[in-house]
Short mmCIF file of C-alpha atoms in Angstrom, two decimals:
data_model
loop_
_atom_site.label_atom_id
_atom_site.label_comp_id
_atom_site.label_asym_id
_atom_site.label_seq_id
_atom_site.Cartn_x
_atom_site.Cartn_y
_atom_site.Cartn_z
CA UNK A 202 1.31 -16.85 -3.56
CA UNK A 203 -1.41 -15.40 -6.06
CA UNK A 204 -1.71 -18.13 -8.43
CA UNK A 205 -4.50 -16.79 -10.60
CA UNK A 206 -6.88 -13.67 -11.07
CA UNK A 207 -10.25 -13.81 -12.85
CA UNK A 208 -11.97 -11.08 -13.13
CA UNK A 209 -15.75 -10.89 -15.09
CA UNK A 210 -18.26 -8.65 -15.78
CA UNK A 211 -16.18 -5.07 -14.39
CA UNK A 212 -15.36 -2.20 -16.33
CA UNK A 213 -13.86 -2.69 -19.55
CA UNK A 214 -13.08 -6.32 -18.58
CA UNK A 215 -15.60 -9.56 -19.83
CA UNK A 216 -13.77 -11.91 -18.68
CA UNK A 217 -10.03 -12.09 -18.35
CA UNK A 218 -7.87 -14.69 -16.14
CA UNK A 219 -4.32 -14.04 -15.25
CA UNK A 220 -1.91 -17.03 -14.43
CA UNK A 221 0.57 -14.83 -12.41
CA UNK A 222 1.98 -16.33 -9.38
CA UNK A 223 2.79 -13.41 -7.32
CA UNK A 224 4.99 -13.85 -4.84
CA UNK A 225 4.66 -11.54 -1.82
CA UNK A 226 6.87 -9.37 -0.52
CA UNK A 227 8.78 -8.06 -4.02
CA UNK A 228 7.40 -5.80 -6.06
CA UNK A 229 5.50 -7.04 -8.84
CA UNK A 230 5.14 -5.24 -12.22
CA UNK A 231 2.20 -6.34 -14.00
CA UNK A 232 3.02 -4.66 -17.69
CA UNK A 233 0.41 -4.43 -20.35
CA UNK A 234 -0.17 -1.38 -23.42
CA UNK A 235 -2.64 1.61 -22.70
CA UNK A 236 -5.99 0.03 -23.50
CA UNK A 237 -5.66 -3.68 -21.97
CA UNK A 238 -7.59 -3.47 -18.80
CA UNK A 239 -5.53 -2.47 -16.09
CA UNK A 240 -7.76 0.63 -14.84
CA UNK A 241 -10.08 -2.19 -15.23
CA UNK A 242 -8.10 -4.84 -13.26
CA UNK A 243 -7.56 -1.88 -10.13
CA UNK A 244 -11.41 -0.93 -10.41
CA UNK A 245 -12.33 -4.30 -9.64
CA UNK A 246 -10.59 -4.93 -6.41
CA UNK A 247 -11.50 -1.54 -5.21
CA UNK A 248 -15.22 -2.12 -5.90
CA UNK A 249 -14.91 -4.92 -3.18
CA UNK A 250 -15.68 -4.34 0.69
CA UNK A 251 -15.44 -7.20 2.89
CA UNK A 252 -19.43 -8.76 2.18
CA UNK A 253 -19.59 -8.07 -1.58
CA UNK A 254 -18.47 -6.12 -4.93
CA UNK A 255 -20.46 -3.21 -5.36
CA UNK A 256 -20.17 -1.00 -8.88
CA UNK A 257 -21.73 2.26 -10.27
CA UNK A 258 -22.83 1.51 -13.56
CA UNK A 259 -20.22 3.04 -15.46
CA UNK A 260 -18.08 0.37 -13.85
CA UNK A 261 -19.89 -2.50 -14.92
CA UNK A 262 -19.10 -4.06 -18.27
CA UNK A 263 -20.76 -2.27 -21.51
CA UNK A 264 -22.83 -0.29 -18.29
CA UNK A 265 -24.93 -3.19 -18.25
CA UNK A 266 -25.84 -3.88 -14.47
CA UNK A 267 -27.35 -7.11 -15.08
CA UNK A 268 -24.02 -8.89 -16.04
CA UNK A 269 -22.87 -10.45 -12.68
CA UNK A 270 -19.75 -9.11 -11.69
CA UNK A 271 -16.90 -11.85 -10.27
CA UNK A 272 -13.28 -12.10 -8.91
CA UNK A 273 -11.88 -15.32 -7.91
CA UNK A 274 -8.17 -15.70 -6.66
CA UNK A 275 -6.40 -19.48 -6.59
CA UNK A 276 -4.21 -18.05 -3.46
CA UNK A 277 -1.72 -20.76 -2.16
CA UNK A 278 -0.85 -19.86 1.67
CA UNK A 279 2.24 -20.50 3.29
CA UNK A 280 2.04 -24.09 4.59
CA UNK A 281 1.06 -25.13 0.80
CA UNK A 282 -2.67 -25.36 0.82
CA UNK A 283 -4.56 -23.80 -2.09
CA UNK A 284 -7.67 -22.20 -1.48
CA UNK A 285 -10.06 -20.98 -3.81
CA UNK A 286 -11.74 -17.21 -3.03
CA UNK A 287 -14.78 -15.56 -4.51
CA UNK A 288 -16.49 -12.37 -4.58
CA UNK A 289 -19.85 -11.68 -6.53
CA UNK A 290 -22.58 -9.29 -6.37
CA UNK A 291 -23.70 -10.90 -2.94
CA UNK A 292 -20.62 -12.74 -1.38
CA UNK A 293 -17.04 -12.37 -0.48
CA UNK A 294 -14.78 -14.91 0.78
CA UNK A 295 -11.72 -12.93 -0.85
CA UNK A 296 -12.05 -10.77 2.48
CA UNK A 297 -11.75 -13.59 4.85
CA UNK A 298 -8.62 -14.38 3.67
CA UNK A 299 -6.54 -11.08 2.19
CA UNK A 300 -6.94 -7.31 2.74
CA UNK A 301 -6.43 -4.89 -0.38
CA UNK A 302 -5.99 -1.61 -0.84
CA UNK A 303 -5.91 0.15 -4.34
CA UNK A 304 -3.71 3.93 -5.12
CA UNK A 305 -4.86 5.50 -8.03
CA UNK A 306 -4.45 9.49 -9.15
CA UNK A 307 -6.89 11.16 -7.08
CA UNK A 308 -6.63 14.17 -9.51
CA UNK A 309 -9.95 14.94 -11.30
CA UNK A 310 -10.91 17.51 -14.28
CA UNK A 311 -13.39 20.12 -12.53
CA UNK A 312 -15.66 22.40 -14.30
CA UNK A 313 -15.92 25.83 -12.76
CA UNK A 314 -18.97 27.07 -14.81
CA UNK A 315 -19.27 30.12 -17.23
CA UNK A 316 -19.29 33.62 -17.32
CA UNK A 317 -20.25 36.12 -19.87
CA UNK A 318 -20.20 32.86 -21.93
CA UNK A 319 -17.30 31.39 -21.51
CA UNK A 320 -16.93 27.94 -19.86
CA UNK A 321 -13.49 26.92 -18.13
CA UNK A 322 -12.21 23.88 -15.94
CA UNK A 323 -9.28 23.79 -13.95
CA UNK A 324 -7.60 20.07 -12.14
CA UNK A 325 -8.56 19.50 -8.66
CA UNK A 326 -7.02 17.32 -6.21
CA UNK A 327 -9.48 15.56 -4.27
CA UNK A 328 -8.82 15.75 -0.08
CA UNK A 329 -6.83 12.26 1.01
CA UNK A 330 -8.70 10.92 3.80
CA UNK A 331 -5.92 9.25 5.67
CA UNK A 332 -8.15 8.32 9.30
CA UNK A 333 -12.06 7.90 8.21
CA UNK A 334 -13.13 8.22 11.95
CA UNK A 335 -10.44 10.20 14.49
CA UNK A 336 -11.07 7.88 17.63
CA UNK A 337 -12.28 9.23 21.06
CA UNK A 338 -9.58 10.67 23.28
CA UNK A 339 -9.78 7.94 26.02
CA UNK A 340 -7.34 8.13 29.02
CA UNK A 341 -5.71 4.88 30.66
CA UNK A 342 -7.16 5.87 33.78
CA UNK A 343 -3.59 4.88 35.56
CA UNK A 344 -3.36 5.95 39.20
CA UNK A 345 0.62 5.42 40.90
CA UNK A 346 -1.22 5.52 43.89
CA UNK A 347 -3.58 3.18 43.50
CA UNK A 348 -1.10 0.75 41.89
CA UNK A 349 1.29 1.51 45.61
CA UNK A 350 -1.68 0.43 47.42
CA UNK A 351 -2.13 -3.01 45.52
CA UNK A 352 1.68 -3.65 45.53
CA UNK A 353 2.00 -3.38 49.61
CA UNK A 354 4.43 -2.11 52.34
CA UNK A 355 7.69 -1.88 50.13
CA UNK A 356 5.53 0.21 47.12
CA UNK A 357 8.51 2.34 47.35
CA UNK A 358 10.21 0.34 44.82
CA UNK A 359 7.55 0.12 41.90
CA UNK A 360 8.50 2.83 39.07
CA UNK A 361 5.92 4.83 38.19
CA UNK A 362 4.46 3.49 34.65
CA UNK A 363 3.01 7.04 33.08
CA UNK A 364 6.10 7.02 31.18
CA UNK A 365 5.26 3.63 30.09
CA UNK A 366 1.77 4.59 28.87
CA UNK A 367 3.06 8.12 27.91
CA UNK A 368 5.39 6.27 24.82
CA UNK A 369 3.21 5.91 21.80
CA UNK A 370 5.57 3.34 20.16
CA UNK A 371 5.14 1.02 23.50
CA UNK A 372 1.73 1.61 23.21
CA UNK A 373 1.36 0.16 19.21
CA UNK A 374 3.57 -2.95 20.99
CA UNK A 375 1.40 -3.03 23.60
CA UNK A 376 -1.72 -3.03 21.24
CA UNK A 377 -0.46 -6.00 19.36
CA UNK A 378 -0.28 -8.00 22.53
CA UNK A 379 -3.64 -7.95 24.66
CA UNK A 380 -3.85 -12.22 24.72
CA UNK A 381 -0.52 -12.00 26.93
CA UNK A 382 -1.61 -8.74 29.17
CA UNK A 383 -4.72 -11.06 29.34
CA UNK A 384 -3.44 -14.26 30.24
CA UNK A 385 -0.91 -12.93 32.21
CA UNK A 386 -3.84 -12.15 34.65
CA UNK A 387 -4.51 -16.31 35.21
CA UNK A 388 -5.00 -17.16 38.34
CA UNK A 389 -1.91 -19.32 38.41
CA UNK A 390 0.12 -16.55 36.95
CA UNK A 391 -0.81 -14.08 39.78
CA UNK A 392 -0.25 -16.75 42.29
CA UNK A 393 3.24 -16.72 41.18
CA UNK A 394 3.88 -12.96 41.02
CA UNK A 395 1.73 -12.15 44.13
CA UNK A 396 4.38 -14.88 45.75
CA UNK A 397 7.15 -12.44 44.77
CA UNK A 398 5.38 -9.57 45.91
CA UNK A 399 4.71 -10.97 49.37
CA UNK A 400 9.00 -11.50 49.44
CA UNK A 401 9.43 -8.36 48.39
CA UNK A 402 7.48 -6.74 50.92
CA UNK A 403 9.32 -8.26 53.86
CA UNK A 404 12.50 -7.15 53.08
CA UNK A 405 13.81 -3.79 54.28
CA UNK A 406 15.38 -1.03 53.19
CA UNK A 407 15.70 2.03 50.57
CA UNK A 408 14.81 1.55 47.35
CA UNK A 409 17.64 1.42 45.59
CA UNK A 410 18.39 -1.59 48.01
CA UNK A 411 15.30 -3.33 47.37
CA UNK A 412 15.65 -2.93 43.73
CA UNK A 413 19.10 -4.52 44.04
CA UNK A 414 17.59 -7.38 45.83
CA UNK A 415 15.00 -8.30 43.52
CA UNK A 416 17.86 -8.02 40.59
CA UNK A 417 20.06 -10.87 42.87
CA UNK A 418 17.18 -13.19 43.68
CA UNK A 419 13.71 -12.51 41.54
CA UNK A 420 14.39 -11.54 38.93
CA UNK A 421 15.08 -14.68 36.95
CA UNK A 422 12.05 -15.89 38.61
CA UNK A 423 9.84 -13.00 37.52
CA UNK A 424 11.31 -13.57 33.67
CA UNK A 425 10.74 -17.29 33.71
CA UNK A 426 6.47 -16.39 34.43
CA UNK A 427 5.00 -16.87 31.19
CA UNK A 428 2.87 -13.67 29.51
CA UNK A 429 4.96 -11.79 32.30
CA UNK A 430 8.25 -11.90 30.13
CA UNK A 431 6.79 -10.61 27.05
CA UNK A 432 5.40 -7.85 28.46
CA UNK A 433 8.24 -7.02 30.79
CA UNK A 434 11.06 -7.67 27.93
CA UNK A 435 8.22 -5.22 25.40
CA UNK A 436 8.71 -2.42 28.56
CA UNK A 437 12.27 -2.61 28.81
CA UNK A 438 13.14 -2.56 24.83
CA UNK A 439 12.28 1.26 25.42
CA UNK A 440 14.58 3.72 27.20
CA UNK A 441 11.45 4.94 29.22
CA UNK A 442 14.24 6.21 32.05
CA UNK A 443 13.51 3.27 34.65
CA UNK A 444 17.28 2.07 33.35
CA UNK A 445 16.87 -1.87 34.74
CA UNK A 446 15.40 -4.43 33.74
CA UNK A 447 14.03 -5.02 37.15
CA UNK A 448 11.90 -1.66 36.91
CA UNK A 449 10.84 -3.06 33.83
CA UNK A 450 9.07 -6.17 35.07
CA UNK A 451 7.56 -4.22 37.70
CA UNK A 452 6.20 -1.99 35.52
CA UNK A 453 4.83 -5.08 33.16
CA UNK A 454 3.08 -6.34 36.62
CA UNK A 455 1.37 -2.88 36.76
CA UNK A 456 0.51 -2.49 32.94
CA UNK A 457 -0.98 -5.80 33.72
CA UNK A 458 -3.25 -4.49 36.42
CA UNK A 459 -4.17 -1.75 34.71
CA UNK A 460 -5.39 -3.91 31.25
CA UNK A 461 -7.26 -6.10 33.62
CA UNK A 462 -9.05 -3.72 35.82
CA UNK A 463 -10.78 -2.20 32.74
CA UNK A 464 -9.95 -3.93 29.53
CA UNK A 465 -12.34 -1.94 27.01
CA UNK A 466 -10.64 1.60 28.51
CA UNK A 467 -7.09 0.18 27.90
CA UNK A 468 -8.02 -0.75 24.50
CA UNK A 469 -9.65 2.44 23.55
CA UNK A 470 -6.96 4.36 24.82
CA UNK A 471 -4.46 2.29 22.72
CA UNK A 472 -6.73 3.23 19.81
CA UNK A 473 -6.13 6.99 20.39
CA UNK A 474 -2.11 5.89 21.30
CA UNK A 475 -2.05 4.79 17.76
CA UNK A 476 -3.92 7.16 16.14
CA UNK A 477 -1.75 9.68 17.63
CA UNK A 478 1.46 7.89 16.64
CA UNK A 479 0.35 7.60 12.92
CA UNK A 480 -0.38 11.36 12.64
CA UNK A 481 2.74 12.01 14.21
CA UNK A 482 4.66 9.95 11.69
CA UNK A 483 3.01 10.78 8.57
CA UNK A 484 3.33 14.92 9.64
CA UNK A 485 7.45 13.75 10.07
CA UNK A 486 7.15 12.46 6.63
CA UNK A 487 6.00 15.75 5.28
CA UNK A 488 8.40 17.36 6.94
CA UNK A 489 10.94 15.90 5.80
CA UNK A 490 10.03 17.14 1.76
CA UNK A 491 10.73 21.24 0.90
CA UNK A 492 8.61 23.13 3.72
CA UNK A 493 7.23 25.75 0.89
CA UNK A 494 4.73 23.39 -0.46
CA UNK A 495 1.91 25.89 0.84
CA UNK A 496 2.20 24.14 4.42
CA UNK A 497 0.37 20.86 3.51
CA UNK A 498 -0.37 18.93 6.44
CA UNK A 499 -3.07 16.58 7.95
CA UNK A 500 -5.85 18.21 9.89
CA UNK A 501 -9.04 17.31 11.86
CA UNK A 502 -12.24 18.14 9.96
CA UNK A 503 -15.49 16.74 10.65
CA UNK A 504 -13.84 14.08 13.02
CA UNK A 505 -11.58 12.88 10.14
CA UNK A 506 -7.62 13.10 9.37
CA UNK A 507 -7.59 14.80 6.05
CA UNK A 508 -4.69 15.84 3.48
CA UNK A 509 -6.22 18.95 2.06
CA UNK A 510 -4.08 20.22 -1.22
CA UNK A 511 -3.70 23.38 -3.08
CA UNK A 512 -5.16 24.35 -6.57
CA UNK A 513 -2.74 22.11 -8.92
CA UNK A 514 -1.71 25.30 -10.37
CA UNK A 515 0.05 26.15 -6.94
CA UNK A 516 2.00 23.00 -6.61
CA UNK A 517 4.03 21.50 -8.96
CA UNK A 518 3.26 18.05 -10.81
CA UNK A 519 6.27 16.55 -8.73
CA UNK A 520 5.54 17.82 -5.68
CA UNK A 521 1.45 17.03 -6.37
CA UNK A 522 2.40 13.07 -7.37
CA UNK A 523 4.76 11.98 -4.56
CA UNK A 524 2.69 13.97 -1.42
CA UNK A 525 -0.41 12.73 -3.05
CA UNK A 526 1.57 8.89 -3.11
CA UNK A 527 2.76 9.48 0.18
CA UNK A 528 -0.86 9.94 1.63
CA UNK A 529 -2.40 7.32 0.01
CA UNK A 530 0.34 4.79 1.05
CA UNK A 531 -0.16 6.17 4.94
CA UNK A 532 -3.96 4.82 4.47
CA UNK A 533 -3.25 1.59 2.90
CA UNK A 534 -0.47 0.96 5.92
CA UNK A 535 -3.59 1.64 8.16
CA UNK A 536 -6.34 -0.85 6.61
CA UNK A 537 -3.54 -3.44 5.58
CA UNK A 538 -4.33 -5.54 8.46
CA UNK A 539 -4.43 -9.19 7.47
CA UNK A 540 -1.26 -11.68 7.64
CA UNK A 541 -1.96 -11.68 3.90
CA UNK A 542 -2.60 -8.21 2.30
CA UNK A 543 -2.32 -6.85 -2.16
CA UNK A 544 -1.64 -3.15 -2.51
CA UNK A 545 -2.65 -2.26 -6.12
CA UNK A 546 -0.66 0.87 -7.33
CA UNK A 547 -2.37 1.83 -10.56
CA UNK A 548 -0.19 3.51 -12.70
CA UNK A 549 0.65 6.37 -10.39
CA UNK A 550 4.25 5.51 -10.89
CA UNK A 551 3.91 6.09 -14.91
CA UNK A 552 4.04 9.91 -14.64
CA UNK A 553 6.27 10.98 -11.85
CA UNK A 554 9.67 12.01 -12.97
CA UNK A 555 12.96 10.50 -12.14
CA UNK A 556 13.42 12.02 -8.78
CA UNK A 557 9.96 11.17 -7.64
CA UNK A 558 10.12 8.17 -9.24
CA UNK A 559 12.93 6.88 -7.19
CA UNK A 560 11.19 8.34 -3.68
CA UNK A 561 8.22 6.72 -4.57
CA UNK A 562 9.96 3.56 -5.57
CA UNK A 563 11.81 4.12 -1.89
CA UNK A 564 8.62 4.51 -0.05
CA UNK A 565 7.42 0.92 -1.30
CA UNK A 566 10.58 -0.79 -0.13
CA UNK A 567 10.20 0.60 3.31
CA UNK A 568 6.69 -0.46 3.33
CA UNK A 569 7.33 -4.00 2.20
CA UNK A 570 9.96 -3.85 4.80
CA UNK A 571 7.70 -2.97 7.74
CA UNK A 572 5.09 -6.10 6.41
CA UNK A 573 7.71 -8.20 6.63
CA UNK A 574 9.20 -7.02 10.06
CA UNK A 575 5.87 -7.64 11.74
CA UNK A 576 5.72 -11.24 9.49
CA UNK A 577 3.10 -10.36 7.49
CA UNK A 578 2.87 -10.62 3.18
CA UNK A 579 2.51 -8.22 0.75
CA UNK A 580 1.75 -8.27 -2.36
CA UNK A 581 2.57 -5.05 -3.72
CA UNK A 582 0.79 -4.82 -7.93
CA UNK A 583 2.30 -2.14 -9.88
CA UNK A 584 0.32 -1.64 -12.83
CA UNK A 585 2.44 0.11 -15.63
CA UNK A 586 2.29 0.65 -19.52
CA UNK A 587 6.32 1.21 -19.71
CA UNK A 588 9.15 -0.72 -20.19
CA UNK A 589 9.87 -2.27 -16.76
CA UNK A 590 13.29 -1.38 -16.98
CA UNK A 591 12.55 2.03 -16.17
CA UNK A 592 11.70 1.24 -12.88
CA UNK A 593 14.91 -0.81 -12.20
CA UNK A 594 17.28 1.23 -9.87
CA UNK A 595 18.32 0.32 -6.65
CA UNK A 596 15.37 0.64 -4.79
CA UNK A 597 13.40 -2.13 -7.44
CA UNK A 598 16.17 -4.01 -8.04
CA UNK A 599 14.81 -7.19 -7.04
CA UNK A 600 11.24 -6.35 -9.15
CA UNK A 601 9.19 -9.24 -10.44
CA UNK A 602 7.59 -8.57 -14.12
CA UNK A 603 4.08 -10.16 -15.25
CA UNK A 604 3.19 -9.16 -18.71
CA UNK A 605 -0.20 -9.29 -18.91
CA UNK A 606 -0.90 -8.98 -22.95
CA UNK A 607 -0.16 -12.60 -24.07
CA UNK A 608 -0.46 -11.44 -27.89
CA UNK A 609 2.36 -12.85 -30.25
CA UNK A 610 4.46 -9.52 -31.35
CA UNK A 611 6.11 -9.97 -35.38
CA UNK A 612 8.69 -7.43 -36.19
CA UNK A 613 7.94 -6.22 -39.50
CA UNK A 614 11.49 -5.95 -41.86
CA UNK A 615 9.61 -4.25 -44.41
CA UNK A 616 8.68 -1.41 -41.51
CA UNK A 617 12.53 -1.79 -40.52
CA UNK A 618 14.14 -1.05 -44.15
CA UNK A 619 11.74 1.80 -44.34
CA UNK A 620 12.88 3.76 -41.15
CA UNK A 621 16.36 2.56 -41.46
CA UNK A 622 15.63 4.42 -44.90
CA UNK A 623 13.50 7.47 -44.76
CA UNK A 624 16.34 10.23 -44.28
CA UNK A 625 17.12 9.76 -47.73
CA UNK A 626 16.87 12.85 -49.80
CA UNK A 627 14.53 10.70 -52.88
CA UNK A 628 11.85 10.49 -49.96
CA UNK A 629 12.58 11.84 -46.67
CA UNK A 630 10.22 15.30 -47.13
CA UNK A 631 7.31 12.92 -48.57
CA UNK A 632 7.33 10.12 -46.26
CA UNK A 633 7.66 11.96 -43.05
CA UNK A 634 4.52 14.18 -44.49
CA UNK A 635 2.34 11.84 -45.97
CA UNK A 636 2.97 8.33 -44.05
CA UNK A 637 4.69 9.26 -40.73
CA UNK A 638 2.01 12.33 -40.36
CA UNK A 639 -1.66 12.54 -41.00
CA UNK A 640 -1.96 14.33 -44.73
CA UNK A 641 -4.85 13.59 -46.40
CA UNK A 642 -3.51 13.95 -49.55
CA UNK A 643 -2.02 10.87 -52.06
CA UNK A 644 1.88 10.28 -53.19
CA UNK A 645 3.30 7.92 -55.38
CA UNK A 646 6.82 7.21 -55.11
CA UNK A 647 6.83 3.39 -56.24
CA UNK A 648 9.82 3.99 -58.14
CA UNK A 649 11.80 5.59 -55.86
CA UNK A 650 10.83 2.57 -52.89
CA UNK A 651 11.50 0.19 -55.48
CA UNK A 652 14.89 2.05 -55.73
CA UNK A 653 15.62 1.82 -52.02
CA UNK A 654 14.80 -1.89 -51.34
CA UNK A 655 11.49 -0.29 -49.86
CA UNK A 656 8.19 -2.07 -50.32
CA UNK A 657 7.12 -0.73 -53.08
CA UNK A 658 3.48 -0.64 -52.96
CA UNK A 659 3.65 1.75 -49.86
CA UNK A 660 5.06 4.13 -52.33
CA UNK A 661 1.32 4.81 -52.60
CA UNK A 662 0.15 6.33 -49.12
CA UNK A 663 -3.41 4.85 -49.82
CA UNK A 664 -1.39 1.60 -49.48
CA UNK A 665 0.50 2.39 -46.10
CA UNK A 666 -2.26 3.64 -44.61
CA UNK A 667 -4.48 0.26 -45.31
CA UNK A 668 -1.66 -1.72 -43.75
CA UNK A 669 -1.79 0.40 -40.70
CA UNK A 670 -5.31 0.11 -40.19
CA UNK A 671 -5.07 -4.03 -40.72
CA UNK A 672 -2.45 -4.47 -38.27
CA UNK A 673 -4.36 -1.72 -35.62
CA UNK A 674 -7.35 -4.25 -35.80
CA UNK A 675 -4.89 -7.13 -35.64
CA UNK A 676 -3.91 -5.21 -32.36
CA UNK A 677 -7.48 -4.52 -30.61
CA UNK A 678 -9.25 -7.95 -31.83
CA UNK A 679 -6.06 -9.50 -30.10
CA UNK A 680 -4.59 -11.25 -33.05
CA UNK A 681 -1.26 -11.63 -33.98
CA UNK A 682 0.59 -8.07 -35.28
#
């Protein structure tokens, strides 16, 4: 749980703490007007790598660099404990703990310079960096016939593993589980399947025989070896084509071999595995939206997976928004990496329309799903200026609201009686002109107010308009309005 977030010294913020407890895993609205500090509250966990915060100067408070900039979270973990994390200027224990990620429109106002003497600008949408470094194409190095030879006389019966190493989803399995491909490789362990082996390779027959005989009276032994059975129940989750769960185990023994007979190879090649797979899922994502959007997809440039967009005059403000989302959510998923991780989503969902809305909305639950599935948290912060009910729909319908402006709000029943009032015909043309517009000229219409139940000294716009400006400080000096 996030118990608290201080934040001092960043942006528009002094110092501001927020007494939220956020639970993970359920989307959490934290709801505050235009103007409160929210850009503010984003800025400052994305000015934070994992030694220290680092800000320009326009994004430290009143530009003044010499005001220490600080986030501390009370963060209470799972078995109870509550631990205190800082970040400063210099030090960062926030990162030992949590990973964070912040979306925020990447769209930016872009001068294009003047001719004949006229200036213009047109909206740009900066390139989405979804892979900062595209890793080296590294092979397994996986020989069958090299594995034969290891295996013995019978070698006829071990299943060739390229189609093992050829799945990309094994391989992200695989990749998650290097302590049991190592320990699996203990001396004890190898004892015990070398033993098998040695049985195995006394027995005669054709393959399909053998197989049959390790099924009747090894198997159980070979899924009772510790390290062995994860990796051999990981292989044979996949339909890789080997159709047993005998050919699965011996293709664990191999995959096995193969991590231990080169370790740094079989991790770098599980790097590229996964690289691979994440292009190949985020490309399926774009596929899946309307195929004329001017054929945006990720490409390689300069040894980096970019989104590259169109002019935003090409696109539409939909179709801009949610691909835009979409990319930005594919590199959070991919720096994410902690048990514990905040995605900050700063008011991105504010401006896409009801259809976009709801696929955005749809994207988040699937990601929260996918923490949870691998037992992770995450603590997804939406940071909105509308009514939270707008966001409530079946895909949010189990959304968590923080409001983070803590002022005291008075309805006024003098303001009520005079909208409830201003169609009528005594004042309707005056007061929409002169009190619900700017007009900088003067009315009276005391009588008539008086008339209507109205307050009559706003009958006067001079009046009105000195109210409004009392309650608009009332608003930004945070006192009661």
């Amino acid at each position: 749980m996030l118990k608290v977030i201080q934040i001092e010294n960043i942006k528009g913020i002094e110092n501001k703490r927020f007494e939220l407890n956020i639970i993970p895993n359920k989307p959490s609205l934290l709801v505050a007007p235009n103007g409160f500090g929210k850009s503010s509250f984003a800025t400052a966990f994305n000015s934070m790598n994992n030694r220290r915060i680092v800000l320009v100067k326009d994004d430290c408070y009143e530009e003044d660099e010499t005001k220490a900039p600080r986030i501390l979270i009370d963060y209470e973990r799972p078995d109870g404990t509550i631990t205190n994390l800082e970040a400063t200027a210099t030090t960062n224990s926030i990162s030992s703990e949590l990973d964070y990620f912040v979306i925020n429109n990447p769209i930016k106002p872009k001068g294009i310079g003047s001719l004949y003497g006229r200036t213009g600008a047109e909206l740009e949408i900066k390139d989405v960096i979804l892979v900062d470094r595209i890793p080296d194409n590294v092979a397994f190095g996986y020989s069958y016939r090299n594995e034969q030879h290891r295996f013995g006389h019978n070698s006829k019966v071990l299943p060739n593993a390229t189609a093992a190493i050829s799945n990309l989803k094994l391989i992200e399995k695989l990749s998650d589980n290097y302590q049991a491909l190592l320990r699996a490789n203990g001396i004890l362990i190898q004892r015990r399947i070398n033993a098998i082996i040695d049985e195995i390779n006394l027995q005669t027959g054709t393959t399909e025989v053998l197989t049959d005989w390790i099924t009747a009276n090894r198997l159980n032994d070979l899924k009772n070896i510790d390290y062995l059975n994860t990796i051999g129940d990981l292989v044979n989750e996949f339909d890789l084509g080997y159709n047993s769960e005998t050919k699965s185990y011996l293709v664990a023994i191999q995959l096995i071999w193969l991590f231990n007979n080169n370790i740094n190879v079989f991790k770098d090649a599980c790097v590229y595995g996964n690289y691979q797979l994440d292009k190949q899922r985020f490309d399926n994502t774009l596929s899946t939206f309307n195929c004329t959007w001017k054929g945006i997809r990720a490409s390689q440039t300069g040894g980096q997976l970019v989104v590259k967009f169109p002019k935003a005059i090409n696109i539409s403000n939909g179709q801009r928004d949610i691909l835009t989302f979409i990319s930005m959510l594919f590199r959070a998923k991919r720096q994410l990496k902690k048990d514990a991780n905040i995605l900050i989503i700063d008011e991105v969902f504010d401006y896409l329309d009801d259809a976009n809305l709801t696929a955005a909305q749809y994207y988040i639950t699937t990601f929260i799903k996918e923490f949870v599935d691998e037992g992770k948290r995450l603590y997804p912060i939406i940071l909105t200026h509308l009514n939270p009910n707008y966001f409530k729909n079946f895909a949010f319908s189990n959304q968590k609201v923080y409001y983070l402006n803590q002022t005291t709000i008075r309805v006024n029943q003098h303001i009520v009686k005079l909208l409830r009032e201003r169609e009528h015909l005594s004042i309707k043309d005056d007061v929409s002109k002169y009190l619900f517009h700017y007009e900088p000229g003067h009315i009276n219409k005391r009588a008539e107010f008086r008339a209507l139940g109205i307050r009559e000294l706003w009958g006067e716009s001079d009046n009105f308009h000195r109210f409004l400006l009392a309650e608009v400080d009332n608003y930004l000096n945070g006192r009661p309005f």
